[in-house]
Amino acid sequence: MKNVLKKWTSLSKNSRDGFINYGIVIVFFVIFQSLLSTKSLSNSLSGQLVPICVYVVVALALNLVVGISGELSLGQAGFMGVGAFTGVIVSTCLQSSISNGPIRLIFAIIFGAMIAGIAGLLIGIPVLRLRGDYLAIVTLAFGEIIKNILNCLYVGVDSHGLHFGMVDIPSLGMEADGITIINGPMGAVGITKISTFLAGIILVILTLVIIQNLINSRTGRAIMAIRDNRIAAEACGINVTKYKLIAFVTSAAIAGAAGALYGLNFSTIVPKKFDFNTSILILVFVVLGGIGNIRGTLIAATVLYILPELLREFADYRMLIYAIVLILVMLVTNNEKAKQLINRVLVKLKLRKAKEGE
Amino acid sequence: MLTNLINGISLGSVYAIIALGYTMVYGIAKMLNFAHGDVIMIGGYAAFCTATYWNWPPAFAVLFAIVVCTALGIIIEKLAYKPLREATSLAVLITAIGVSYFLQNSALLIWSSNPKSFPNMISIPSITVGSAQISGTAIVTILANIVIMIALTIFTSKTKVGKAMRAVSEDKGAAQLMGINVNQTISLTFAIGSGLAAIAGVLLCSAYPTLMPTTGAMPGIKAFTAAVFGGIGSIPGAMIGGVLLGIIEIFGKAYISTQLSDAIVFAVLIIVLIVKPTGLLGKPVREKV
């Protein structure tokens, strides 16, 4: 025990923070898994467990772009969509050859991440030349383009392999026993659900490992140097485009992996799900969690995803309350006067405690 | 061909009027006001209510919508944005998104999610030019756009308040030292932008007569794209960007693919920004070390 404690204190603050984050995720998993197995969780909440993991992962990925790399991206949901549809296609194609669900899920997630990463690379090269608000609007535009293309994508599979088309299902020219995988605006239907809560938690931990190690590496420091002062970083010989691209592509690939998990959690999934509003939702998680703060993102994504669920008793008013909470939190945390007020209250409380201590 | 061109200019004019609101607010407050699209929707509902429930004549309905939106713009600015003048742009952006959610969900509670069919407010007969037929709505929209454009140009270049607005957008600190009330000027910009949004709302709903709480969202995003397209912060830029965007959208729909028209619009935006990173009429920003 003493040895463990000694080792703990000898670790750097960064790695200690990292381990605490893993701990939080594992505790969360243990609590909810035990609630799940004793069936004391409401139906709607237990259905939210995988989406929570998915949104946590996507928010962590976006945090890499917005917080660590300092670029505002409004198209994160697009990458999620690419991952989701890739995952569904891969899973359906492998259904006959691999009957084991978890293994198929792993393949789906890997392919989802790969294709989304490639999309991120293709988008990142032109986009990262722009700065600030212009970059934001272009990522928004790309997100919409991805959604639009997914919206008129038709994919089917038969004994000859995959068929792609942009018109409709009959024009794919499939054999009679071909399976329709993606049906344009109707999305993917008849998906076999293979995502599990455990898979979600493993993905969250894997994402934490990747992002925390990236941040604490030479590459991560270069990315943060560019965020803090691009010109100074450039003068020190840091290749700005390369490092920005690393952050952007990693983020896209992780979002794709999460998307694959998301897609395989429902029996149907529509392209409309991955629109601008979802991107904004993810951005809200990141900003309210504290930009660049990994633990904050972790907590904010979980709490904010469940919040509308908890507000269910307010029925129609819940999104209104959500909006008001959002505005108030932003006002309180960003206004100088509000900050001073909070500080004053905190100081008073501390004084009172000190007095009671005497 | 001609019909498509006129339709494109007409749709583009609506975008241009919305984009003016975005661009003016951005120019002065350096913030992306994502709630602007929802102010349009509120304007549409205000006109709808007065015209169908209270049977007001169209002109008064439009006037009422303008008053409602202007007041709304000022209230939003005072309550949500003014406390954040010194905050980071991302914080303001998220607040704007919060306001947007708030407006959409309030509309959902008041008017429910059922689409309302917007009454025909513009009773001008359509004109036939050659083979093309131009609807009354299109004529009014294009005329409104031209009038607003001229009025705004005169306002910002000739009047004292307009000059103050330009001064604030160039350098807030210096403008304050010259005795300009910066806060009041910003509020005024919001008021004008929101008033324009009301007009845009009525014109948009006249052209596409279904009104829902999410009506403003997509035109809002497209108009924002238009503002960036023309160079955000520039008034003539918003105009050109809006009209071009409308024409591209209608032509994309007519000649390439109906479903992909949005993708085409955004693809053109991306190409323009890659070639000219600050938009068509935007001034390049010099970075000093």
XYZ file of C-alpha atoms in Angstrom:
647
model
C 0.000 0.000 0.000
C 2.770 2.379 0.926
C 4.623 1.484 -2.245
C 1.569 2.238 -4.338
C 1.149 5.601 -2.632
C 4.804 6.412 -3.167
C 4.566 5.520 -6.814
C 1.407 7.626 -7.106
C 3.057 10.745 -5.708
C 6.131 10.205 -7.854
C 4.028 10.303 -11.025
C 3.806 13.589 -12.898
C 0.620 15.603 -12.481
C -0.365 14.834 -16.078
C -0.240 11.097 -15.725
C -1.978 11.268 -12.337
C -4.790 13.240 -13.986
C -4.904 10.621 -16.709
C -5.268 7.772 -14.257
C -8.010 9.607 -12.363
C -9.902 9.916 -15.664
C -9.638 6.183 -16.315
C -10.807 5.615 -12.738
C -13.862 7.816 -13.257
C -14.842 5.897 -16.391
C -14.395 2.515 -14.719
C -16.396 3.567 -11.641
C -19.140 4.864 -13.932
C -19.138 1.525 -15.746
C -19.268 -0.538 -12.543
C -22.125 1.510 -11.090
C -24.268 1.413 -14.205
C -23.475 -2.194 -15.022
C -24.576 -3.277 -11.555
C -27.688 -1.120 -11.802
C -28.320 -2.695 -15.175
C -27.934 -6.270 -13.956
C -30.246 -5.655 -10.971
C -32.711 -4.072 -13.423
C -33.074 -0.964 -11.262
C -32.477 1.312 -14.239
C -35.430 2.758 -16.110
C -35.875 1.520 -19.658
C -35.225 4.857 -21.278
C -32.039 5.401 -19.293
C -30.593 1.958 -19.952
C -31.154 2.581 -23.660
C -29.077 5.749 -23.320
C -25.928 4.046 -22.046
C -24.328 3.327 -25.425
C -25.230 6.769 -26.855
C -23.680 8.358 -23.753
C -20.405 6.518 -24.437
C -20.617 7.523 -28.107
C -21.155 11.195 -27.327
C -18.401 11.181 -24.707
C -15.987 9.792 -27.300
C -17.053 12.248 -30.005
C -16.835 15.148 -27.560
C -13.344 14.064 -26.487
C -12.376 13.938 -30.155
C -13.792 17.399 -30.782
C -11.968 18.653 -27.712
C -8.756 17.681 -29.464
C -9.585 20.095 -32.303
C -11.310 22.888 -30.385
C -9.408 22.764 -27.118
C -5.952 21.433 -27.901
C -5.534 22.608 -31.483
C -7.634 25.747 -30.976
C -9.650 25.543 -34.200
C -13.429 25.830 -34.119
C -14.949 22.875 -35.971
C -18.697 22.744 -36.611
C -18.787 19.555 -38.678
C -17.986 16.834 -36.172
C -21.309 15.055 -36.708
C -20.426 14.559 -40.375
C -17.459 12.356 -39.464
C -19.669 10.514 -37.014
C -22.104 9.887 -39.870
C -19.364 8.597 -42.162
C -18.260 6.210 -39.413
C -21.814 5.104 -38.682
C -22.653 4.228 -42.267
C -19.286 2.590 -42.907
C -19.764 0.533 -39.765
C -23.226 -0.578 -40.829
C -22.001 -1.571 -44.308
C -19.023 -3.502 -42.923
C -21.137 -5.267 -40.328
C -23.801 -6.287 -42.857
C -21.200 -7.565 -45.331
C -19.438 -9.638 -42.722
C -22.641 -11.015 -41.260
C -22.437 -14.284 -43.199
C -18.723 -14.913 -42.707
C -18.308 -13.786 -39.087
C -21.199 -14.711 -36.851
C -19.539 -13.475 -33.669
C -21.031 -10.043 -32.835
C -18.157 -8.468 -30.877
C -15.563 -9.383 -33.530
C -17.781 -7.924 -36.231
C -18.176 -4.807 -34.103
C -14.398 -4.453 -33.851
C -14.062 -4.673 -37.638
C -16.892 -2.173 -38.077
C -15.267 0.277 -35.659
C -11.832 -0.051 -37.281
C -13.243 0.518 -40.773
C -15.455 3.345 -39.528
C -12.414 5.052 -38.040
C -10.366 4.514 -41.190
C -12.901 5.904 -43.633
C -13.734 8.843 -41.366
C -10.004 9.474 -40.976
C -9.578 9.538 -44.752
C -12.538 11.945 -45.007
C -10.866 14.066 -42.323
C -7.610 14.107 -44.281
C -9.345 15.100 -47.532
C -11.275 17.857 -45.767
C -8.428 18.937 -43.523
C -5.927 19.697 -46.278
C -7.938 22.549 -47.833
C -9.722 23.623 -44.649
C -6.755 24.117 -42.368
C -5.378 26.857 -44.619
C -8.168 29.073 -43.345
C -8.361 30.715 -39.949
C -10.856 31.483 -37.230
C -14.459 31.985 -38.223
C -13.785 31.134 -41.848
C -12.476 27.755 -40.801
C -15.575 27.260 -38.667
C -17.933 27.993 -41.535
C -16.063 25.669 -43.897
C -16.209 22.784 -41.436
C -19.934 23.524 -41.108
C -20.225 23.432 -44.901
C -18.370 20.117 -45.087
C -20.581 18.633 -42.398
C -23.649 19.630 -44.421
C -22.126 18.251 -47.629
C -21.405 14.916 -45.968
C -24.982 14.772 -44.664
C -26.325 15.687 -48.083
C -24.305 13.002 -49.842
C -25.279 10.370 -47.268
C -28.852 11.461 -47.883
C -28.775 10.300 -51.489
C -26.482 7.328 -51.107
C -27.839 3.894 -51.967
C -25.824 0.828 -51.067
C -26.670 -2.826 -51.490
C -24.805 -6.092 -51.315
C -25.203 -9.391 -53.181
C -22.986 -12.278 -54.227
C -21.008 -9.974 -56.586
C -20.077 -7.637 -53.743
C -21.091 -4.100 -52.875
C -23.156 -1.862 -55.159
C -23.129 1.906 -54.787
C -25.501 4.355 -56.399
C -26.875 7.868 -56.070
C -30.261 7.402 -57.758
C -32.332 4.645 -56.169
C -32.244 0.977 -55.151
C -33.453 -0.678 -58.424
C -30.780 1.168 -60.437
C -28.091 -0.577 -58.411
C -28.748 -3.682 -60.562
C -28.486 -6.147 -57.721
C -29.384 -9.814 -57.912
C -32.748 -10.831 -56.559
C -31.339 -12.003 -53.227
C -29.306 -8.804 -52.684
C -29.665 -6.998 -49.383
C -30.340 -3.262 -49.278
C -28.027 -1.691 -46.728
C -28.541 2.046 -47.145
C -31.674 3.423 -48.710
C -31.086 7.133 -49.353
C -32.959 9.490 -47.013
C -34.498 6.496 -45.211
C -31.007 5.608 -44.067
C -29.886 2.171 -43.060
C -32.679 -0.160 -42.034
C -32.728 -3.609 -40.487
C -29.374 -3.269 -38.737
C -28.438 -6.103 -36.396
C -27.720 -4.425 -33.068
C -24.311 -5.560 -31.872
C -23.123 -2.567 -29.801
C -22.884 -3.138 -26.078
C -22.296 -0.916 -23.080
C -19.007 -2.730 -22.427
C -17.824 -1.996 -25.977
C -18.759 1.651 -25.437
C -16.746 1.877 -22.220
C -13.748 0.193 -23.847
C -13.925 2.728 -26.677
C -14.061 5.591 -24.151
C -10.975 4.301 -22.350
C -9.149 3.699 -25.639
C -9.965 7.272 -26.699
C -8.691 8.587 -23.379
C -5.460 6.621 -23.822
C -4.946 7.956 -27.344
C -5.786 11.583 -26.555
C -3.965 11.819 -23.241
C -0.829 10.257 -24.672
C -1.035 12.482 -27.721
C -1.337 15.618 -25.600
C 1.608 14.670 -23.417
C 3.843 13.825 -26.355
C 6.158 15.969 -28.464
C 3.426 16.129 -31.108
C 0.851 17.294 -28.578
C 3.126 20.029 -27.288
C 3.733 21.180 -30.859
C -0.041 21.324 -31.460
C -0.560 23.379 -28.309
C 2.318 25.671 -29.218
C 0.588 26.424 -32.516
C -2.647 27.125 -30.672
C -0.986 29.533 -28.258
C 0.991 31.436 -30.847
C 1.072 30.307 -34.417
C 3.720 32.727 -35.569
C 6.094 31.935 -32.707
C 5.607 28.203 -33.250
C 6.283 28.585 -36.958
C 9.427 30.562 -36.177
C 10.621 27.675 -33.995
C 10.432 25.384 -37.006
C 7.142 23.646 -36.242
C 5.312 22.541 -39.377
C 1.940 24.191 -38.676
C -0.128 22.416 -41.336
C 1.236 18.994 -40.442
C 0.459 19.226 -36.736
C -2.946 20.808 -37.242
C -3.719 18.022 -39.675
C -2.628 15.383 -37.142
C -5.089 16.757 -34.595
C -7.879 17.099 -37.144
C -7.495 13.623 -38.667
C -7.150 11.925 -35.267
C -10.313 13.678 -34.171
C -12.168 12.626 -37.322
C -11.039 9.005 -37.003
C -12.111 8.781 -33.361
C -15.464 10.338 -34.229
C -15.805 7.751 -36.991
C -15.139 4.911 -34.553
C -17.778 6.302 -32.202
C -20.140 6.688 -35.142
C -19.763 3.006 -36.040
C -20.645 2.084 -32.471
C -23.621 4.440 -32.626
C -24.895 3.102 -35.943
C -24.820 -0.485 -34.744
C -26.771 0.382 -31.601
C -30.047 1.032 -33.404
C -32.067 -0.975 -35.864
C -32.455 2.028 -38.167
C -30.322 5.093 -38.622
C -31.043 8.131 -40.811
C -28.514 10.571 -42.301
C -30.507 13.473 -40.874
C -29.266 12.442 -37.435
C -25.787 13.697 -38.327
C -26.652 17.292 -39.154
C -25.522 20.662 -37.925
C -27.582 20.414 -34.731
C -25.709 17.311 -33.606
C -22.382 19.035 -34.284
C -23.550 21.933 -32.156
C -24.695 19.601 -29.393
C -21.202 18.091 -29.259
C -19.599 21.537 -29.277
C -21.791 22.510 -26.326
C -20.463 19.492 -24.390
C -16.909 20.575 -25.060
C -17.408 24.235 -24.207
C -19.409 23.643 -21.039
C -16.890 21.030 -19.902
C -14.177 23.642 -20.173
C -12.379 23.964 -23.483
C -9.296 21.746 -23.554
C -10.199 20.066 -20.268
C -10.555 16.322 -20.742
C -12.232 15.495 -17.448
C -14.619 18.409 -17.925
C -15.605 17.094 -21.345
C -16.103 13.632 -19.886
C -18.454 14.898 -17.196
C -20.242 17.542 -19.275
C -21.014 15.113 -22.097
C -22.485 12.575 -19.683
C -24.494 15.033 -17.603
C -25.757 17.085 -20.535
C -26.741 13.997 -22.466
C -28.797 12.677 -19.565
C -30.170 16.110 -18.594
C -33.032 16.218 -21.137
C -33.847 12.678 -19.976
C -33.979 13.756 -16.344
C -36.096 16.758 -17.244
C -38.647 14.437 -18.812
C -41.228 15.247 -16.159
C -41.303 18.818 -17.439
C -42.396 17.299 -20.753
C -42.570 20.013 -23.380
C -40.635 22.494 -21.322
C -37.483 20.410 -21.078
C -35.669 21.772 -24.110
C -36.665 25.280 -23.045
C -35.141 24.658 -19.627
C -32.083 23.181 -21.302
C -31.694 26.359 -23.350
C -32.059 28.588 -20.299
C -29.557 26.498 -18.326
C -27.127 26.766 -21.229
C -27.417 30.561 -21.448
C -27.199 31.029 -17.680
C -24.118 28.814 -17.366
C -22.378 30.770 -20.120
C -23.332 34.095 -18.539
C -22.236 33.091 -15.047
C -18.933 31.540 -16.075
C -17.908 34.221 -18.536
C -19.096 37.492 -17.068
C -16.523 39.421 -15.062
C -19.075 40.702 -12.538
C -20.570 37.253 -11.991
C -17.099 35.807 -11.522
C -16.255 38.459 -8.928
C -19.509 37.774 -7.119
C -18.809 34.045 -6.957
C -15.281 34.680 -5.758
C -16.544 36.996 -3.032
C -19.033 34.390 -1.829
C -16.329 31.722 -1.827
C -13.953 33.928 0.170
C -16.702 34.668 2.708
C -17.462 30.971 3.084
C -13.799 30.225 3.617
C -13.538 32.966 6.247
C -16.560 31.612 8.049
C -15.090 28.111 8.008
C -11.805 29.428 9.334
C -13.650 31.233 12.146
C -15.596 28.115 13.049
C -12.325 26.235 13.078
C -10.983 28.561 15.721
C -33.530 29.607 -68.012
C -34.800 33.127 -67.413
C -37.387 31.836 -64.958
C -34.670 30.043 -63.045
C -32.507 33.149 -63.030
C -35.344 35.292 -61.665
C -36.224 32.652 -59.055
C -32.573 32.463 -58.093
C -32.274 36.221 -57.695
C -35.502 36.263 -55.694
C -34.354 33.517 -53.306
C -30.936 35.128 -53.203
C -32.503 38.439 -52.220
C -34.045 36.795 -49.174
C -30.659 35.323 -48.288
C -29.070 38.711 -48.842
C -31.443 40.451 -46.441
C -30.790 37.811 -43.772
C -27.059 37.921 -44.487
C -27.068 41.683 -43.901
C -28.133 41.019 -40.325
C -25.315 38.518 -39.836
C -22.708 40.669 -41.452
C -23.569 43.893 -39.615
C -23.559 42.184 -36.243
C -20.330 40.393 -37.053
C -18.703 43.561 -38.294
C -19.491 45.413 -35.084
C -19.608 42.859 -32.288
C -17.294 40.255 -33.919
C -19.759 37.546 -32.988
C -21.560 34.885 -34.977
C -25.184 35.394 -34.056
C -26.586 31.923 -34.576
C -29.953 32.986 -33.212
C -30.517 35.229 -36.226
C -32.238 32.478 -38.206
C -34.738 32.019 -35.399
C -35.516 35.716 -35.266
C -36.629 35.272 -38.894
C -38.939 32.488 -37.806
C -40.416 34.662 -35.026
C -40.950 37.416 -37.601
C -42.799 34.950 -39.795
C -45.046 33.858 -36.929
C -45.726 37.446 -35.866
C -46.915 38.328 -39.362
C -48.862 35.072 -39.568
C -50.729 35.719 -36.312
C -51.696 39.276 -37.115
C -52.801 38.384 -40.610
C -54.816 35.231 -39.870
C -56.047 35.618 -36.273
C -56.603 39.355 -36.123
C -57.190 39.935 -39.832
C -54.870 42.886 -40.075
C -54.031 44.184 -43.541
C -50.695 42.842 -44.851
C -48.812 46.135 -44.551
C -49.650 46.397 -40.847
C -48.817 42.737 -40.319
C -45.360 43.307 -41.768
C -44.925 46.443 -39.682
C -45.964 44.534 -36.561
C -43.468 41.763 -37.364
C -40.711 44.350 -37.739
C -41.579 45.920 -34.381
C -41.678 42.523 -32.650
C -38.352 41.408 -34.091
C -36.618 44.704 -33.406
C -37.749 44.569 -29.797
C -36.717 40.927 -29.594
C -33.298 41.725 -31.031
C -32.735 44.479 -28.473
C -33.897 42.278 -25.578
C -31.687 39.354 -26.644
C -28.733 41.668 -26.988
C -29.291 43.270 -23.578
C -29.881 40.037 -21.668
C -27.649 37.497 -23.331
C -24.884 39.156 -25.314
C -24.117 42.401 -23.503
C -22.815 40.722 -20.320
C -20.374 38.816 -22.526
C -18.728 41.757 -24.318
C -15.332 40.889 -22.894
C -15.708 37.085 -23.062
C -14.121 34.784 -25.643
C -15.854 34.467 -28.982
C -16.596 30.793 -28.356
C -18.514 31.646 -25.163
C -20.629 34.143 -27.093
C -21.177 31.585 -29.840
C -22.507 29.015 -27.382
C -24.745 31.634 -25.783
C -26.106 32.455 -29.221
C -26.827 28.766 -29.737
C -28.614 28.753 -26.384
C -30.733 31.705 -27.494
C -31.470 29.871 -30.735
C -32.667 26.779 -28.826
C -34.707 29.038 -26.571
C -36.496 30.768 -29.443
C -37.154 27.523 -31.307
C -38.584 25.792 -28.266
C -40.648 28.796 -27.229
C -42.151 28.806 -30.713
C -42.741 25.074 -30.381
C -44.680 25.643 -27.144
C -46.677 28.600 -28.418
C -47.506 27.486 -31.949
C -46.860 23.687 -31.749
C -44.824 21.776 -34.312
C -47.637 21.520 -36.863
C -46.723 23.485 -39.962
C -48.876 26.573 -40.467
C -49.686 27.660 -43.966
C -48.654 31.245 -44.398
C -51.324 33.538 -45.908
C -50.620 35.161 -49.230
C -49.629 38.695 -48.298
C -48.388 39.952 -51.616
C -51.304 40.402 -53.964
C -49.420 41.589 -57.036
C -50.197 39.748 -60.263
C -47.359 37.938 -61.950
C -45.739 39.394 -65.039
C -44.857 37.483 -68.186
C -41.580 38.484 -69.808
C -40.947 36.559 -73.005
C -41.240 32.910 -72.040
C -40.705 33.494 -68.333
C -43.340 34.176 -65.759
C -42.289 36.256 -62.780
C -44.428 35.925 -59.689
C -45.523 38.943 -57.688
C -43.624 37.639 -54.671
C -40.383 37.525 -56.640
C -40.839 41.115 -57.829
C -41.546 42.402 -54.338
C -38.610 40.437 -52.883
C -36.137 41.766 -55.420
C -37.447 45.330 -55.056
C -37.297 45.099 -51.255
C -33.730 43.900 -51.501
C -32.699 46.826 -53.715
C -34.464 49.368 -51.493
C -32.892 47.974 -48.319
C -29.472 47.911 -49.932
C -29.668 51.549 -51.030
C -31.123 52.655 -47.701
C -28.423 50.891 -45.715
C -25.631 52.259 -47.882
C -26.920 55.795 -47.441
C -27.457 55.188 -43.732
C -23.935 53.940 -43.075
C -22.184 56.498 -45.214
C -24.214 59.678 -44.666
C -25.858 59.698 -41.243
C -24.067 60.325 -37.991
C -25.265 57.093 -36.376
C -24.287 55.080 -39.423
C -20.824 56.585 -39.392
C -20.593 55.741 -35.704
C -21.420 52.144 -36.577
C -18.619 51.994 -39.100
C -16.226 53.564 -36.642
C -17.076 51.017 -33.937
C -16.587 48.127 -36.352
C -13.141 49.424 -37.276
C -11.800 50.166 -33.837
C -13.925 49.963 -30.716
C -11.437 51.643 -28.418
C -10.712 54.550 -30.702
C -14.424 55.023 -31.380
C -15.105 55.248 -27.661
C -12.362 57.852 -27.264
C -14.036 59.917 -29.994
C -17.161 60.094 -27.870
C -19.183 57.388 -29.577
C -21.454 55.393 -27.281
C -20.235 51.927 -28.240
C -22.855 49.982 -26.308
C -25.710 51.951 -27.808
C -24.287 51.553 -31.291
C -24.046 47.781 -30.888
C -27.630 47.627 -29.616
C -28.749 49.679 -32.593
C -27.004 47.279 -34.965
C -28.831 44.370 -33.396
C -32.104 46.252 -33.707
C -31.568 46.982 -37.399
C -30.422 43.429 -38.107
C -33.461 41.967 -36.365
C -35.830 44.356 -38.126
C -34.368 43.206 -41.439
C -34.830 39.619 -40.256
C -38.564 40.291 -39.851
C -38.803 41.507 -43.449
C -36.802 38.495 -44.589
C -39.126 36.235 -42.578
C -42.230 37.582 -44.288
C -40.625 37.372 -47.745
C -39.322 33.860 -47.107
C -42.714 32.641 -45.917
C -44.435 34.269 -48.882
C -42.214 32.314 -51.238
C -42.320 29.037 -49.266
C -45.599 29.201 -47.357
C -45.048 26.617 -44.644
C -44.184 27.961 -41.238
C -42.629 25.758 -38.546
C -40.452 26.443 -35.498
C -37.455 25.221 -37.512
C -38.266 27.333 -40.577
C -35.488 29.795 -39.875
C -32.695 27.332 -39.211
C -31.622 26.288 -42.710
C -32.092 29.713 -44.384
C -30.171 31.117 -41.425
C -27.212 28.823 -42.058
C -27.346 29.494 -45.792
C -27.517 33.245 -45.274
C -24.587 33.004 -42.909
C -22.721 31.147 -45.656
C -23.727 33.933 -48.011
C -22.295 36.515 -45.637
C -19.013 34.608 -45.459
C -19.082 34.070 -49.217
C -19.188 37.809 -49.841
C -16.720 38.587 -47.077
C -18.174 38.817 -43.610
C -18.458 42.326 -42.239
C -18.999 43.872 -45.650
C -22.508 45.107 -46.552
C -22.182 44.953 -50.364
C -20.458 41.607 -49.863
C -23.513 40.202 -48.089
C -25.660 41.408 -50.965
C -23.533 39.844 -53.687
C -22.985 36.684 -51.660
C -26.702 36.262 -50.998
C -27.805 36.747 -54.591
C -25.054 34.495 -55.972
C -25.905 31.796 -53.446
C -29.586 31.934 -54.414
C -28.768 31.674 -58.118
C -26.362 28.769 -57.536
C -28.950 26.952 -55.442
C -31.772 27.302 -57.978
C -29.535 26.380 -60.925
C -28.103 23.429 -59.002
C -31.645 22.255 -58.325
C -32.739 22.710 -61.929
C -29.768 21.316 -63.813
C -27.771 19.017 -61.549
C -29.688 17.381 -58.716
C -32.502 18.463 -56.440
C -31.199 16.489 -53.498
C -27.625 17.628 -53.872
C -28.377 21.349 -54.298
C -27.306 22.178 -50.737
C -24.083 20.238 -51.196
C -23.391 22.225 -54.380
C -23.961 25.536 -52.589
C -21.568 24.604 -49.802
C -19.000 23.188 -52.242
C -18.941 26.499 -54.127
C -18.470 28.332 -50.830
C -15.497 26.124 -49.970
C -13.883 26.650 -53.377
C -14.309 30.421 -53.074
C -12.818 30.449 -49.579
C -9.853 28.337 -50.637
C -9.085 30.711 -53.498
C -9.931 33.864 -51.553
C -9.703 33.089 -47.838
C -11.636 36.182 -46.677
C -14.534 35.953 -49.119
C -15.263 37.880 -52.315
C -15.155 41.403 -50.895
C -13.467 40.775 -47.564
C -10.356 42.694 -46.713
C -7.325 40.535 -45.967
C -6.298 40.870 -42.352
C -2.640 41.637 -41.820
C -1.061 39.878 -38.889
C 1.423 41.765 -36.795
C 3.881 40.062 -34.506
